[in-house]
Tab-separated table of C-alpha atoms in Angstrom:
chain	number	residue	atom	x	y	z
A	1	UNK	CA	-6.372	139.304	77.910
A	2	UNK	CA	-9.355	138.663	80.082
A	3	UNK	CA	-12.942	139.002	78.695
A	4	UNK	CA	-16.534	139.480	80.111
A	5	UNK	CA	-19.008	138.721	78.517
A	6	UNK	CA	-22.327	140.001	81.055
A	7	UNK	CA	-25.727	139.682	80.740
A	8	UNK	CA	-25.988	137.361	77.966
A	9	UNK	CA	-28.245	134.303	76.886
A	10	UNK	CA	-26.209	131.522	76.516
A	11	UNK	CA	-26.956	128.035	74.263
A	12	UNK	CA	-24.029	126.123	75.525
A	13	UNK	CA	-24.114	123.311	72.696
A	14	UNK	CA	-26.567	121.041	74.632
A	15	UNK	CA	-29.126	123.359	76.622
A	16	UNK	CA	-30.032	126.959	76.807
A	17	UNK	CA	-28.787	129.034	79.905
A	18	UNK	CA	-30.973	132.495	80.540
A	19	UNK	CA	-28.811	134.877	81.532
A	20	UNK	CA	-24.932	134.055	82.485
A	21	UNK	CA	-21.818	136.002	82.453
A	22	UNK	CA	-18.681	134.633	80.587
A	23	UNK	CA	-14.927	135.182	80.877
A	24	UNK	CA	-12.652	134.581	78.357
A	25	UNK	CA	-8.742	134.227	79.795
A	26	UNK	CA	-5.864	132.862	77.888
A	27	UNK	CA	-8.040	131.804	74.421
A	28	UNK	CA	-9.711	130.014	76.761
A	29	UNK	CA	-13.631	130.038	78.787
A	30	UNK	CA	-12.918	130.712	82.115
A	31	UNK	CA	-16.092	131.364	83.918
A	32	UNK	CA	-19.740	130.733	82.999
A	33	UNK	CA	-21.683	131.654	85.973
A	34	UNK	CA	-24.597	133.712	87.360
A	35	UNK	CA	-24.671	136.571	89.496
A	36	UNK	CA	-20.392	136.131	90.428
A	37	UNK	CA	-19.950	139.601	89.528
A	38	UNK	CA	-17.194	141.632	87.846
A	39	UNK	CA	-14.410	139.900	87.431
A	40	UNK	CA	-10.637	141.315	88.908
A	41	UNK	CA	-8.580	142.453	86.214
A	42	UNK	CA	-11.229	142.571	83.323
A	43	UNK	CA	-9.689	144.041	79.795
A	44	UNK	CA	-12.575	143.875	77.779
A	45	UNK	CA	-15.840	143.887	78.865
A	46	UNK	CA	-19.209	143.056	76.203
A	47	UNK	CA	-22.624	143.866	77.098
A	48	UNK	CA	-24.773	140.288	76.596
A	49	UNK	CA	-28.206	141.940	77.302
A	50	UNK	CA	-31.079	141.198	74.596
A	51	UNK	CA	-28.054	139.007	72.847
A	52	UNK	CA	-26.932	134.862	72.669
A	53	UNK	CA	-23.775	133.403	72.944
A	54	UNK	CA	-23.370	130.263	71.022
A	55	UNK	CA	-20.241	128.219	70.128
A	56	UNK	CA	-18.557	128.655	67.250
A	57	UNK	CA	-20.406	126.988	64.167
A	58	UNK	CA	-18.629	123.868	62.902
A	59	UNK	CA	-19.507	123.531	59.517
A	60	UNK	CA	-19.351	119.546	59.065
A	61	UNK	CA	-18.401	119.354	55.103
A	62	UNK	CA	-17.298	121.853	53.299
A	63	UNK	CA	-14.236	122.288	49.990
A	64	UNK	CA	-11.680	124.686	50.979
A	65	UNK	CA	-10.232	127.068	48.528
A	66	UNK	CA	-7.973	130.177	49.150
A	67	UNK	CA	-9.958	132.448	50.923
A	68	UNK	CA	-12.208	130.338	52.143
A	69	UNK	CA	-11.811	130.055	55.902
A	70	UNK	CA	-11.341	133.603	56.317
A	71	UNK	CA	-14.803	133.955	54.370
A	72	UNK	CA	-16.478	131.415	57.471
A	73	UNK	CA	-15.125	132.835	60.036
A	74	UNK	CA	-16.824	136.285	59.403
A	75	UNK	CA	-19.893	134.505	59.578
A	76	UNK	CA	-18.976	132.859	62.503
A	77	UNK	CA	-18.194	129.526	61.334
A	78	UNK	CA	-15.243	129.003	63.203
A	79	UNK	CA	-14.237	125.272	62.321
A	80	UNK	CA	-14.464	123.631	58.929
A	81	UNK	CA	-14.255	119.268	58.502
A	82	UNK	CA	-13.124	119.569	54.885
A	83	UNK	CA	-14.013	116.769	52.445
A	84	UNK	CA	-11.806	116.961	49.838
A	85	UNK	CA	-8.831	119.687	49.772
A	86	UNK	CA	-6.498	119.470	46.789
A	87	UNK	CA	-2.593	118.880	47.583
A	88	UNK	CA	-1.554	121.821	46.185
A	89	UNK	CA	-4.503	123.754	48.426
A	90	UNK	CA	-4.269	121.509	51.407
A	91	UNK	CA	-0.926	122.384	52.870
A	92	UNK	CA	-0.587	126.418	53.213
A	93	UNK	CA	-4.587	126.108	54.066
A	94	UNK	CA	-3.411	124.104	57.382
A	95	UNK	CA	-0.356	126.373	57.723
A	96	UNK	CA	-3.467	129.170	57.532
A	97	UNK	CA	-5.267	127.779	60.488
A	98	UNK	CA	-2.388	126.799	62.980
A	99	UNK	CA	-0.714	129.956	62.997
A	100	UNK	CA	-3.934	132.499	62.522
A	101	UNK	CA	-6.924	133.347	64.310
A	102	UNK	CA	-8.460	135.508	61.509
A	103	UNK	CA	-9.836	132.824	59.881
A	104	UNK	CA	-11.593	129.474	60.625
A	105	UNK	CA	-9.666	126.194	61.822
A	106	UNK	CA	-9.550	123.062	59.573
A	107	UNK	CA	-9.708	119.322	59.954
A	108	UNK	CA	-9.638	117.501	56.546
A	109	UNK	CA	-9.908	114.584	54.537
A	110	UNK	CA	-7.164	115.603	52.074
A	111	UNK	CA	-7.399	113.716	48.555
A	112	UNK	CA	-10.862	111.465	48.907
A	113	UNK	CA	-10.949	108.005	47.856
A	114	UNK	CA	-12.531	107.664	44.083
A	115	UNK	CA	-12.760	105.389	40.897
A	116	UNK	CA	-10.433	106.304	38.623
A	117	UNK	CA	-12.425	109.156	36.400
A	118	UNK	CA	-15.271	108.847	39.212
A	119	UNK	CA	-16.758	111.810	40.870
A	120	UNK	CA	-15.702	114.098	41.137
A	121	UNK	CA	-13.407	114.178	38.545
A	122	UNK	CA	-15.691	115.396	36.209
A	123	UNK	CA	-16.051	118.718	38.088
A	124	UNK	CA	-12.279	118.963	38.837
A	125	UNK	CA	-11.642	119.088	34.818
A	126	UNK	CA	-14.540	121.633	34.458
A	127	UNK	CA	-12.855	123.620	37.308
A	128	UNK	CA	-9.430	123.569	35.287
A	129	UNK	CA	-8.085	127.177	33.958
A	130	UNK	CA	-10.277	128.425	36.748
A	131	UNK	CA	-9.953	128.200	40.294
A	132	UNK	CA	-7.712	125.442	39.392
A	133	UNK	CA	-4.920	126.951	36.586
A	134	UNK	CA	-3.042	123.863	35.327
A	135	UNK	CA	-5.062	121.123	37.483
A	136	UNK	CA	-4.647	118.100	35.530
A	137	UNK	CA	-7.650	115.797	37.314
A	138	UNK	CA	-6.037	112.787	35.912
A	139	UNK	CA	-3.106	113.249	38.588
A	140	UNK	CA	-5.239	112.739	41.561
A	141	UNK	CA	-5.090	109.933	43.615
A	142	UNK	CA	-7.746	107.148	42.827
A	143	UNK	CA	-8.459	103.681	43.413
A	144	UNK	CA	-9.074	100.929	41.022
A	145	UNK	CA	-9.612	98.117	43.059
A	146	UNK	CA	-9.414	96.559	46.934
A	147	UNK	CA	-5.743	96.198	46.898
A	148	UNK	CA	-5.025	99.609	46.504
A	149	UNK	CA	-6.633	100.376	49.590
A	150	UNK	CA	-3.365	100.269	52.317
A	151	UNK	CA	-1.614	102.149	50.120
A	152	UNK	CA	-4.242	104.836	49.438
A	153	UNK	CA	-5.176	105.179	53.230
A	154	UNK	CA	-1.267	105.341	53.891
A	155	UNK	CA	-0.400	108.300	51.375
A	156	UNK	CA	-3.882	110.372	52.908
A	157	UNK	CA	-1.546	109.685	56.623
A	158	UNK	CA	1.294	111.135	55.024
A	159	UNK	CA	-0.800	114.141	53.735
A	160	UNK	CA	-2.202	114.916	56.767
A	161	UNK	CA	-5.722	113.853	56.601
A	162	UNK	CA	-7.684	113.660	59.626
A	163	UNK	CA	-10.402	111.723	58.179
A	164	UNK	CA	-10.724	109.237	54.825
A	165	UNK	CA	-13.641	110.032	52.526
A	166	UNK	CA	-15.036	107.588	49.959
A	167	UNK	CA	-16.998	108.559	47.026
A	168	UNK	CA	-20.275	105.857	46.697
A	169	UNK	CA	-21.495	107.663	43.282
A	170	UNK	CA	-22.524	106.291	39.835
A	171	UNK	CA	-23.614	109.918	38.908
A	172	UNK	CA	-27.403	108.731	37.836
A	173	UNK	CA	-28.543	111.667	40.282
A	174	UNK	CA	-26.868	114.813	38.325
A	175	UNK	CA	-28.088	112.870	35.279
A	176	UNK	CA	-24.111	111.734	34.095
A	177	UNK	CA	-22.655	108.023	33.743
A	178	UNK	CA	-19.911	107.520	36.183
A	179	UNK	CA	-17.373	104.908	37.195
A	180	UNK	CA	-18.175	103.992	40.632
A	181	UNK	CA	-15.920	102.000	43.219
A	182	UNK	CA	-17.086	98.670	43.742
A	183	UNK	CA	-18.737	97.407	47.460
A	184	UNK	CA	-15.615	95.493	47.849
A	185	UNK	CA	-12.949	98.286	47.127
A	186	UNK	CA	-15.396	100.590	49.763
A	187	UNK	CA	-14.792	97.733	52.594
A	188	UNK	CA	-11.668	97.366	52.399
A	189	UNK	CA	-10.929	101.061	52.082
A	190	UNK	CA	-13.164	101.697	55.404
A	191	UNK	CA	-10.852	98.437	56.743
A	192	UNK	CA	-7.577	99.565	56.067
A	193	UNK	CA	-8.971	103.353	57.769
A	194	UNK	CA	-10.050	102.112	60.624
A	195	UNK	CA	-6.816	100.081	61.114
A	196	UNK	CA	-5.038	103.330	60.897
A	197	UNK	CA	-7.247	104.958	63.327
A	198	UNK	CA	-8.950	107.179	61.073
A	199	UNK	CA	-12.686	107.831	61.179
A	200	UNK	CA	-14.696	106.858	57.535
A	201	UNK	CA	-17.034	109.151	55.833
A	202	UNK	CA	-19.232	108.347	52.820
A	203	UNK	CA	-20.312	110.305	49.753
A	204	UNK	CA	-23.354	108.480	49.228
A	205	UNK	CA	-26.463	110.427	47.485
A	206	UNK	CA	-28.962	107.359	46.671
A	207	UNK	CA	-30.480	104.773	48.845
A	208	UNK	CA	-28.362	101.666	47.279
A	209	UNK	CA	-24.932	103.609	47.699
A	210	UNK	CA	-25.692	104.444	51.389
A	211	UNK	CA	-26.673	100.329	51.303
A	212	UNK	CA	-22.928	99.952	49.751
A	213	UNK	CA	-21.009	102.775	52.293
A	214	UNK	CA	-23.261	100.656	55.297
A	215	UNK	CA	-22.051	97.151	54.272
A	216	UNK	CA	-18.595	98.646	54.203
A	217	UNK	CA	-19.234	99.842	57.588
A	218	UNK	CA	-18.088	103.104	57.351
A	219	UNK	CA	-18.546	105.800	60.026
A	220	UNK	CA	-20.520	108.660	58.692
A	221	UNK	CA	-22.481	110.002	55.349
A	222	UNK	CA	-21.569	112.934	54.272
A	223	UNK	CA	-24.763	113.510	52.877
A	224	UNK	CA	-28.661	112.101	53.169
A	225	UNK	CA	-30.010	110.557	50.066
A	226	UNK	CA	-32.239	112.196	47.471
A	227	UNK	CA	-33.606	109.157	45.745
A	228	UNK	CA	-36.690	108.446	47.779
A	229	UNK	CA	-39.864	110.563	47.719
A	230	UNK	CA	-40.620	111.607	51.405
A	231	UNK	CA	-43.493	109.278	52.108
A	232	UNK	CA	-41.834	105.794	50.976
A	233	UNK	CA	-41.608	103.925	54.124
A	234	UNK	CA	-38.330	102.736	52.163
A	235	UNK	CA	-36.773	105.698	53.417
A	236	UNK	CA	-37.639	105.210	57.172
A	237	UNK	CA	-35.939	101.423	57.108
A	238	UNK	CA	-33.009	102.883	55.706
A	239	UNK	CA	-33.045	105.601	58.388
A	240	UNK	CA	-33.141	102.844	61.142
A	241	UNK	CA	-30.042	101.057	59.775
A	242	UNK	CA	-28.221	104.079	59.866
A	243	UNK	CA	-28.917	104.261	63.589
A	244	UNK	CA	-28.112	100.674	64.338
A	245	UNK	CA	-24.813	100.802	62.831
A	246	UNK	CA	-24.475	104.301	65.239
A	247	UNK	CA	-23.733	105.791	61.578
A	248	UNK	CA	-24.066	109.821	61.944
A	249	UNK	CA	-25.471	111.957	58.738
A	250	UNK	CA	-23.891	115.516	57.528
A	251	UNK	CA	-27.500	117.094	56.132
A	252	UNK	CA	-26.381	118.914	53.778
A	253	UNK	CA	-30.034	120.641	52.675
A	254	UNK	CA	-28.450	123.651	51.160
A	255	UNK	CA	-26.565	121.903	48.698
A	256	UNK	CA	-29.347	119.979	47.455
A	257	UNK	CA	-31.715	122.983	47.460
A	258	UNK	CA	-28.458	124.741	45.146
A	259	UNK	CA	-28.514	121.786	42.576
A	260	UNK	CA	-31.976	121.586	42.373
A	261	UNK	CA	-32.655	125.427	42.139
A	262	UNK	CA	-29.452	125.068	39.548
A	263	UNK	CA	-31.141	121.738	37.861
A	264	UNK	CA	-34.795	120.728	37.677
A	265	UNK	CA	-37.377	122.336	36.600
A	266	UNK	CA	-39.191	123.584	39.968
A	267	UNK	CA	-37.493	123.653	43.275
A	268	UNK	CA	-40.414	121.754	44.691
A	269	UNK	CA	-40.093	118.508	42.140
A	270	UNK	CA	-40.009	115.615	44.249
A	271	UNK	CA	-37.238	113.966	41.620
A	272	UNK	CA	-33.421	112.199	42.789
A	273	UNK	CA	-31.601	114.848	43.793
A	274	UNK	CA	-34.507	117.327	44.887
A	275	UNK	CA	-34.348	119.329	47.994
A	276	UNK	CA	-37.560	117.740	48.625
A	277	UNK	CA	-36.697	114.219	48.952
A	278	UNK	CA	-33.558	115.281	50.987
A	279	UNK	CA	-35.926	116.922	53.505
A	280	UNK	CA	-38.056	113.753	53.519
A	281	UNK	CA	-34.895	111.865	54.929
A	282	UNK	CA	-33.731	113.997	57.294
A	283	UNK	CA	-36.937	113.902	58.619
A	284	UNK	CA	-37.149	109.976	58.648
A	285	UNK	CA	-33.194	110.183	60.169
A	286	UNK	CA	-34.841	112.592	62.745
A	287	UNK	CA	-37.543	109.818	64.190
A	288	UNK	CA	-34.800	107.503	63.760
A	289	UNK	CA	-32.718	108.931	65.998
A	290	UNK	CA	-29.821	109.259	63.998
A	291	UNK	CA	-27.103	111.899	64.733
A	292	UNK	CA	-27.097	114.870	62.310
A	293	UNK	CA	-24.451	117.144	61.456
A	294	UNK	CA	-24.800	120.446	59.940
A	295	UNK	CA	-23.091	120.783	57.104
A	296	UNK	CA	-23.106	122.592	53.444
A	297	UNK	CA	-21.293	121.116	51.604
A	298	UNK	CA	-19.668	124.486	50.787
A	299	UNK	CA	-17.607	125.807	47.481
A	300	UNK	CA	-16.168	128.599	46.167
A	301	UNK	CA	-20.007	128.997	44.213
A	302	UNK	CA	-23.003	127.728	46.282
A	303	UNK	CA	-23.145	127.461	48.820
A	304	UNK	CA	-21.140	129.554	49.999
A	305	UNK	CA	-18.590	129.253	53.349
A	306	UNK	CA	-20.408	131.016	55.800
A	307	UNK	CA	-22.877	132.202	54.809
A	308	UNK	CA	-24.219	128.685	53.730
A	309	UNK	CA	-24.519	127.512	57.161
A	310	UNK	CA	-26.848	130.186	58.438
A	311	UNK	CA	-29.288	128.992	55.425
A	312	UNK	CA	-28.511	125.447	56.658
A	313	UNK	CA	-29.356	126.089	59.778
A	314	UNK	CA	-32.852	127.618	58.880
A	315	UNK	CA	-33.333	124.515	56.383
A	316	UNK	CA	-33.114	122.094	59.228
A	317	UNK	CA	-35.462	123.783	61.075
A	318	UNK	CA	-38.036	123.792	58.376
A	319	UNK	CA	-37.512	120.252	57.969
A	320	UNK	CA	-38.349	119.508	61.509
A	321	UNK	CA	-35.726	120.164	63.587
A	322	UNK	CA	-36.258	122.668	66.861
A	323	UNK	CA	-33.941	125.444	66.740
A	324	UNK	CA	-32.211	123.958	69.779
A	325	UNK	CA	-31.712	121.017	67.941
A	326	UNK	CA	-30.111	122.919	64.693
A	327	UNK	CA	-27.949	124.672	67.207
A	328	UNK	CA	-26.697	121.810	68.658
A	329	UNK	CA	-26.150	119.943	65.024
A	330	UNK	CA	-23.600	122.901	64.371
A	331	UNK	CA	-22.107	122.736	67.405
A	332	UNK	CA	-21.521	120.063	69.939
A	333	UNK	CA	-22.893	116.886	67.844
A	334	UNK	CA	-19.961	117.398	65.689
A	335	UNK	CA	-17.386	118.083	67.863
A	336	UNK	CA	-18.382	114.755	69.436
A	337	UNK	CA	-18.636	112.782	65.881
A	338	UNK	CA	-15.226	114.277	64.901
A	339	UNK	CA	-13.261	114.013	68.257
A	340	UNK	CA	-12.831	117.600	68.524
A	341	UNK	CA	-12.987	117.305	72.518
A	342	UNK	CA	-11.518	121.634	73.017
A	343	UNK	CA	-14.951	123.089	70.954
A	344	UNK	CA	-18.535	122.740	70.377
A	345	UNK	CA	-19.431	123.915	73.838
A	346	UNK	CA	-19.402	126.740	76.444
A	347	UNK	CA	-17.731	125.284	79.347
A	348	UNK	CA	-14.570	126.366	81.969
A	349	UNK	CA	-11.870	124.974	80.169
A	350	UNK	CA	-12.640	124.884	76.610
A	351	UNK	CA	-11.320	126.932	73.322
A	352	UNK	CA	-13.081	130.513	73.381
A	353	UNK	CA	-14.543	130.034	70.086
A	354	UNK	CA	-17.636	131.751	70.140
A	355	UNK	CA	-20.489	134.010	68.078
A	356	UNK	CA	-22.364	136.732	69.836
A	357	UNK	CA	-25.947	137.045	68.457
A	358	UNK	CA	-28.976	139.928	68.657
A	359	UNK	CA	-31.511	138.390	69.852
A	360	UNK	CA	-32.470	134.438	70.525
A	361	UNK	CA	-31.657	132.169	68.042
A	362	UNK	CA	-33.239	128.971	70.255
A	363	UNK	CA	-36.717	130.636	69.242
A	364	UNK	CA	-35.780	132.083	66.011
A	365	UNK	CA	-33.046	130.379	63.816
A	366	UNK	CA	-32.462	133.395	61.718
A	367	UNK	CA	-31.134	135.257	64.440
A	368	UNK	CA	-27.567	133.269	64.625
A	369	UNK	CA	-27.136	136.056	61.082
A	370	UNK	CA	-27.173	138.781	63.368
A	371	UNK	CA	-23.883	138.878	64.504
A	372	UNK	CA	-22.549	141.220	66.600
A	373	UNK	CA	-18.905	139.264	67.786
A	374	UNK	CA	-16.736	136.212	66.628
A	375	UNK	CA	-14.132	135.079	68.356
A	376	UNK	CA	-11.766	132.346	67.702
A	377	UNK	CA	-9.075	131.178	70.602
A	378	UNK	CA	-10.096	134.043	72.099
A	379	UNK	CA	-8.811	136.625	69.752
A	380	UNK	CA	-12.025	138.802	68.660
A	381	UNK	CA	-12.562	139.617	65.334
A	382	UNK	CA	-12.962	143.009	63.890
A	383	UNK	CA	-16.184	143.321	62.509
């Protein structure tokens, strides 16, 4: 089926185009061009005028439950990077996303790398008889020490996993007492990854764990730290060995706005964990110069797939980011961080995966929640 999409703003990923026409042909983008015309042999045919097209979102870490990626994709989220899917989740999920375009695709970490009763264990067990029936969290994989690490990163390659996460977390931040991997189990868990050819990605929440996931030399945080008030120029050194490493950040704002709406006493409390501090270093990762992700670190509960990102979105922006540069950390920055070379951009050639927006979203952020089309491969959803 062949596509046009006329008239229509366009924020390709990188830079905003005024007005272009689009073709879609074969799940594919055919065409983006100016003034070519009406297309032979056009199907479908979308009127762009007073709207934006934008890639699909890429929501850079989210926890993937039944339902889940059907629940992004109406928001137009139309790639998840999982960080943590259970086994008995992981594999009819996948199955989900290969054969389906109703719902969003999926790259994952499979089973993350932990202490044995580390995080987060503790939240698996409270999960049990719930979303989990029967989960016993003692049965997931976990490592003890550096040895373990070959075998570990070998059993996430026979799972599937696209990615290895590591969990950097002594729990002092959601006010708990947690077994925590040691620095030398997190090297040579990032070693015997990157060996494999898998990308690293750290759960690190305070300054001295992203220290630890750093001297392990892994590739990514899957979060920024929430430990430093905004002003301590502690923060800002950290931020500049996160670029020199070339170490990108997932922001994760909404989550930490969630726990501390959920946790301390006023959502403005500049205390570990606070939205506030988390703000404070993405804005010191900003000046830095450090690639950011968007991501939401999304559950079942809060936030929420979908519509999570949109909040995201508007949360970076506040923080300091120009809508552009929001757009962008949804889109093409982590297509590029995650090797996902077919999305993240509007360009002849790539994977139709694409949200249709009132209005202009490059001005005002909260316009990528008025959406008017999603399509992924192609295939347009029903709205």
């Amino acid at each position: 089926m062949r596509t046009l999409i006329r008239d229509v703003r366009v924020f390709d990923g990188e830079r905003t185009i005024a007005t272009a026409d689009v073709v879609i042909e074969d799940g594919l983008i055919a065409v983006v061009g100016t003034g070519a015309g009406r297309p032979a042999d056009v199907e479908v045919e979308v009127d762009g005028t007073g709207r934006t097209l934008l890639p699909g979102l890429i929501d850079a870490h989210t926890h993937v439950f039944d339902g889940s990626l059907a629940q992004a994709l109406r928001y137009g989220v139309t790639t998840e990077l999982d960080m943590f899917c259970l086994p008995q989740i992981l594999t009819e999920q996948r199955r989900l996303a290969a054969e389906n375009d109703d719902v969003a695709d999926l790259r994952s970490a499979g089973t993350l790398a932990t202490a044995p009763g580390g995080h987060p264990t503790q939240l698996l067990a409270a999960l049990a008889g719930t979303l989990l029936d029967g989960l016993d969290a003692a049965t997931i994989d976990s490592v003890s020490g550096p040895a373990q690490a070959p075998a570990f990163v070998q059993a996430r390659l026979a799972e599937g996993a696209d990615y290895l996460k590591i969990v950097i977390d002594d729990g002092a931040v959601h006010g708990a007492d947690l077994p925590v991997m040691t620095p030398e189990t997190a090297a040579a868990l990032a070693a015997a990854a990157h060996d494999a050819g898998l990308r690293v990605i750290a759960h690190a929440i305070t300054a001295s764990e992203v220290e630890i996931a750093l001297d392990a030399g892994v590739d990514g945080l899957a979060h920024v730290w929430t430990d430093l008030a905004p002003d301590d120029p502690a923060s800002q050194r950290l931020a500049e060995r996160v670029r020199a490493q070339g170490v990108s950040v997932v922001t994760t704002l909404a989550y930490f706005e969630a726990i501390t709406a959920q946790h301390l006493e006023t959502a403005d409390c500049a205390r570990p964990g606070s939205s506030v501090n988390a703000a404070g270093a993405l804005r010191a990762l900003r000046r830095a110069g450090v690639p950011l992700l968007a991501g939401t670190d999304a559950t079942p509960f809060v936030p929420a797939h979908g519509t999570g990102m949109h909040r995201e979105l508007q949360l970076l922006t506040e923080a300091g980011l120009s809508a552009e540069e929001a757009l962008a950390a949804a889109t093409s920055v982590p297509a590029h961080h995650f090797g996902l070379t077919d999305r993240g951009r509007i360009a002849p050639g790539l994977r139709a995966d694409l949200v249709l927006v009132e209005g202009d979203p490059t001005r005002d952020i909260t316009a990528t929640g008025s959406i008017t089309d999603v399509w992924r491969r192609g295939v347009r959803q029903a709205r």
